[in-house]
Tab-separated table of C-alpha atoms in Angstrom:
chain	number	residue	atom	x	y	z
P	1	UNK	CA	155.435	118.949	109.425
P	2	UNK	CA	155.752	115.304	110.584
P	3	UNK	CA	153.244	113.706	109.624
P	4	UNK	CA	152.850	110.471	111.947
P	5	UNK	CA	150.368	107.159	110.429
P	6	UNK	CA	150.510	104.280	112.972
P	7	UNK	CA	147.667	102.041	114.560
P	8	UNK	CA	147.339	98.313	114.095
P	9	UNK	CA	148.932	95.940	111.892
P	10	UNK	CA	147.051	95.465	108.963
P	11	UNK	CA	144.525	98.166	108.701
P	12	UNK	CA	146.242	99.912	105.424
P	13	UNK	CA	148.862	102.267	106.656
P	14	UNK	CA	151.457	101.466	103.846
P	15	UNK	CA	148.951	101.070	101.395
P	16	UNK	CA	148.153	104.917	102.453
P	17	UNK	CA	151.695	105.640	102.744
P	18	UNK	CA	152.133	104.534	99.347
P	19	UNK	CA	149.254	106.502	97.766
P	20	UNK	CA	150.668	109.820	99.921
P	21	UNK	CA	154.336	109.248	98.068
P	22	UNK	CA	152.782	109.287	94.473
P	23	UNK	CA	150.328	112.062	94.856
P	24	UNK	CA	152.384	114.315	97.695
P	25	UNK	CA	155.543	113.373	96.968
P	26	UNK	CA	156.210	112.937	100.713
P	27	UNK	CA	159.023	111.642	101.756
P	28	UNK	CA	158.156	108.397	104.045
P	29	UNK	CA	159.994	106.385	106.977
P	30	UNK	CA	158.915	103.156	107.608
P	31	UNK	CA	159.139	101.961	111.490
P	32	UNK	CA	159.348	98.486	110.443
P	33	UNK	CA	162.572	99.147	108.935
P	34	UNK	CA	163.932	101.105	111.858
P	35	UNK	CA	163.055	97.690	114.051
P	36	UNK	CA	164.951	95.481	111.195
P	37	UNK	CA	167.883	98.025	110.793
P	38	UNK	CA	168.127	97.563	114.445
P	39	UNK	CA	167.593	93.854	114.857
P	40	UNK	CA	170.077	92.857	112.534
P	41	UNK	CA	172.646	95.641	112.600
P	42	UNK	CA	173.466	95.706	116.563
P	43	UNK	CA	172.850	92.175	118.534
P	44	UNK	CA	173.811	93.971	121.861
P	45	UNK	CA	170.315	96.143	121.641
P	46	UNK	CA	168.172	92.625	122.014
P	47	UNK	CA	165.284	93.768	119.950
P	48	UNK	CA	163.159	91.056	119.491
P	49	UNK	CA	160.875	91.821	116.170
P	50	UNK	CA	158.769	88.604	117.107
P	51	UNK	CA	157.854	90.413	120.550
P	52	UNK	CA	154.511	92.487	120.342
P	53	UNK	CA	154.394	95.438	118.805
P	54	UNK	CA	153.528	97.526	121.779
P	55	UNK	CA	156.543	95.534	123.039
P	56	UNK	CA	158.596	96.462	120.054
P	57	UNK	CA	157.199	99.954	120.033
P	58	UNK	CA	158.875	100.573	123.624
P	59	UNK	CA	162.482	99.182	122.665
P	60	UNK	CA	162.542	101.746	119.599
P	61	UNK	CA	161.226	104.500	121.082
P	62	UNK	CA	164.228	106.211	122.247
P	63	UNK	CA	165.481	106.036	118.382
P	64	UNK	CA	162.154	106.812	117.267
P	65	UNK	CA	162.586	109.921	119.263
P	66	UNK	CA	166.190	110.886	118.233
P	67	UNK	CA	164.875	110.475	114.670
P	68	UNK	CA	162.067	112.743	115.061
P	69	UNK	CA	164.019	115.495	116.974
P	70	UNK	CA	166.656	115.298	113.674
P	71	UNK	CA	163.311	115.897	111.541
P	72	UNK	CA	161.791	118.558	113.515
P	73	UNK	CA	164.737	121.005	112.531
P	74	UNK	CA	163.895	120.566	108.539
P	75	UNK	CA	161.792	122.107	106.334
P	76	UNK	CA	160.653	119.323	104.206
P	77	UNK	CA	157.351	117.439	105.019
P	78	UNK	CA	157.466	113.301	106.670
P	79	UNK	CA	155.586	111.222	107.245
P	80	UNK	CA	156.847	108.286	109.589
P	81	UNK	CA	154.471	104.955	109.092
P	82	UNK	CA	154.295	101.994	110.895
P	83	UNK	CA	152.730	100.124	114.363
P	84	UNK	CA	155.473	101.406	116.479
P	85	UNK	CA	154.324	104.877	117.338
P	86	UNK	CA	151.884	104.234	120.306
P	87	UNK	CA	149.503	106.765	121.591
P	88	UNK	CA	151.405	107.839	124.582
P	89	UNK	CA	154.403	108.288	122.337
P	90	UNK	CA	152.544	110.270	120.011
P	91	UNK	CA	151.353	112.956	122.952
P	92	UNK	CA	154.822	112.982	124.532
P	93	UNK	CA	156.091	113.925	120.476
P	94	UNK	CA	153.224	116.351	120.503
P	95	UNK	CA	154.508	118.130	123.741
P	96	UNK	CA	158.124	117.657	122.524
P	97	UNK	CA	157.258	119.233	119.341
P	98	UNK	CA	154.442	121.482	119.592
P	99	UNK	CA	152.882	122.509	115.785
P	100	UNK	CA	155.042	120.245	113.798
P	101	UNK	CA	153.720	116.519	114.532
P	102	UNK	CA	150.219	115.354	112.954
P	103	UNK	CA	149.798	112.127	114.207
P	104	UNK	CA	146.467	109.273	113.084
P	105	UNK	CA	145.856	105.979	114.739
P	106	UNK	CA	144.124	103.094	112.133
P	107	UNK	CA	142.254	100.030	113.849
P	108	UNK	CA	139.427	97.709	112.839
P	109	UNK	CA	138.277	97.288	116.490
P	110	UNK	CA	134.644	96.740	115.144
P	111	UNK	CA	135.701	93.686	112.478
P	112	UNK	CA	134.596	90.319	112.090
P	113	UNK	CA	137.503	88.120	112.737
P	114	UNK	CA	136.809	85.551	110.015
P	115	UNK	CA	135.791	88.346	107.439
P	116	UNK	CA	139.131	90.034	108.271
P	117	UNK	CA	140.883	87.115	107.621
P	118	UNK	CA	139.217	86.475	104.586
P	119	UNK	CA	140.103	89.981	103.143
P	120	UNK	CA	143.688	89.575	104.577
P	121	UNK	CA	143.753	86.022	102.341
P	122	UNK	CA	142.246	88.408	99.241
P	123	UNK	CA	144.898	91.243	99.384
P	124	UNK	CA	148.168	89.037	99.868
P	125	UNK	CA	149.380	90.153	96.627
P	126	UNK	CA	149.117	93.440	96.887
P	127	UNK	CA	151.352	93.237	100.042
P	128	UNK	CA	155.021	93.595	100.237
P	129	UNK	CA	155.492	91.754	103.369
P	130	UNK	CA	153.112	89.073	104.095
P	131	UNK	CA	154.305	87.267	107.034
P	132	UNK	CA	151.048	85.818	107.525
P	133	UNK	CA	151.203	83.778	104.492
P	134	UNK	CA	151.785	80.295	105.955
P	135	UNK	CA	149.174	80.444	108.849
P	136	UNK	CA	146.211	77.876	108.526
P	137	UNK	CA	142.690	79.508	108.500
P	138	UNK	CA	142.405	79.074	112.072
P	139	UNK	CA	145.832	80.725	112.686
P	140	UNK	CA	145.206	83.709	110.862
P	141	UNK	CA	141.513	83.423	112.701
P	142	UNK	CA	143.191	83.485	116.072
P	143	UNK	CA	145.890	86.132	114.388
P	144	UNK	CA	142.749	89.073	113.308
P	145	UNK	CA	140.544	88.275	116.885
P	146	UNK	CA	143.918	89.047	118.601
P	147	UNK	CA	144.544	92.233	116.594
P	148	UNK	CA	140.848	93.315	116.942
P	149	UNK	CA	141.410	92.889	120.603
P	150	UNK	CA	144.556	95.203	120.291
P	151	UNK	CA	142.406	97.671	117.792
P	152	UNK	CA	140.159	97.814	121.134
P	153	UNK	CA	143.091	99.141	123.287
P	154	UNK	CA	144.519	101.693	120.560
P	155	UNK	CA	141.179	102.968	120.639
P	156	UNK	CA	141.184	103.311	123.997
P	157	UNK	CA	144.468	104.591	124.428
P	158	UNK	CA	143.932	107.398	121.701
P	159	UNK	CA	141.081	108.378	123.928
P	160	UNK	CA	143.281	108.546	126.836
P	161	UNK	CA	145.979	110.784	125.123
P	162	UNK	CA	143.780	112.370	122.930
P	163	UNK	CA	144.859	111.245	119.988
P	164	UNK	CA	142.657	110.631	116.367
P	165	UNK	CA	141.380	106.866	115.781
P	166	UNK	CA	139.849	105.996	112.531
P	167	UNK	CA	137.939	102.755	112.190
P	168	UNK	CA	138.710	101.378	109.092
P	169	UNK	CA	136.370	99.346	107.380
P	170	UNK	CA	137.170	98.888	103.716
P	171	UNK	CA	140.515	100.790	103.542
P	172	UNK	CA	140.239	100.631	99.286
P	173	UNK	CA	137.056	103.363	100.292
P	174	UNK	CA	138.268	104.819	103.565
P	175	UNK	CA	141.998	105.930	102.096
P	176	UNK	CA	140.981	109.247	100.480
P	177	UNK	CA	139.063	109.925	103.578
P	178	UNK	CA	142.117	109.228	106.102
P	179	UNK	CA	144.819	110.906	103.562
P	180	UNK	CA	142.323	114.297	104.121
P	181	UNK	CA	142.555	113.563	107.133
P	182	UNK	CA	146.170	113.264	107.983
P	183	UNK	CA	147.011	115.760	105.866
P	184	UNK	CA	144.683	118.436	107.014
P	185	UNK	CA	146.013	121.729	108.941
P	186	UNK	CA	144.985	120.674	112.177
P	187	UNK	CA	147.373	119.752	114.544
P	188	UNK	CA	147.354	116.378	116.765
């Protein structure tokens, strides 16, 4: 099975990935080290990693795909983590790849911007990449109303193609919840 954890930036999907590698012993890919491999290994392909993600998401998607047909033929368990699986994608994989892609969406399309930045200020040690770091208050303010905004739209989108959406909330409480979830026998 391919197990596939994407949604917004932010809303705990390595933090879950993490927890799924100690206690599954799941292998994991991370899509934001497709996009780097990418970026800095062929100039000619013009990825931009300071584009959008949804942006982003459409430049890798043909090597997201090529990756996840060289998956689908193993026997070992994946799970693929990162913003740059969008919900359209993940349909299309479904159809591609009938019974072997679970696929969950993670937003906080119902946050408060300034608590969101507060708990984003909170939990910078605990993260491995915090690009983030340097923005004023009001930056990183402006930074969690525009990713709400863009929780909004996954939501929406995973509507449209039918694909799960969990609103996460306090992701230290809601990650046992989601792990059941993406790892339960029913398919995307």
């Amino acid at each position: 099975m391919i197990y596939i954890l994407s949604g917004i930036a932010k809303s705990g999907k390595s933090l879950i990935a993490d927890d799924i590698i100690k206690t599954h012993h799941m292998r994991v890919i991370s899509t934001d080290l497709i996009m780097m491999m990418l970026h800095y290994g062929n100039d000619q392909l013009s990825i931009d990693i300071h584009k959008s993600d949804i942006t982003v998401s459409h430049a890798l998607k043909p090597y997201l795909f090529g990756m996840i047909k060289s998956l689908s033929g193993l026997k070992r368990d994946y799970l693929i983590e990162g913003v740059h699986i969008q919900p359209d994608f993940a349909y299309e994989l479904s159809l591609a790849f009938p019974d072997k892609i679970k696929c969950l969406f993670l937003g906080y399309k119902d946050a408060n911007p300034i608590i969101k930045a507060k708990e984003l200020r909170r939990d910078i040690k605990g993260i491995d990449n915090p690009w983030y770091e340097s923005m004023s208050d009001t930056q990183l303010i402006e930074l969690t109303t525009y990713m709400i905004r863009e929780s909004e739209k996954c939501y929406h989108e995973c509507l449209k193609y039918q694909c799960r959406y969990i609103e996460v909330t306090d992701i230290m409480k809601d990650k046992v919840d989601i792990i059941k979830e993406l790892l339960s026998n029913e398919i995307s």
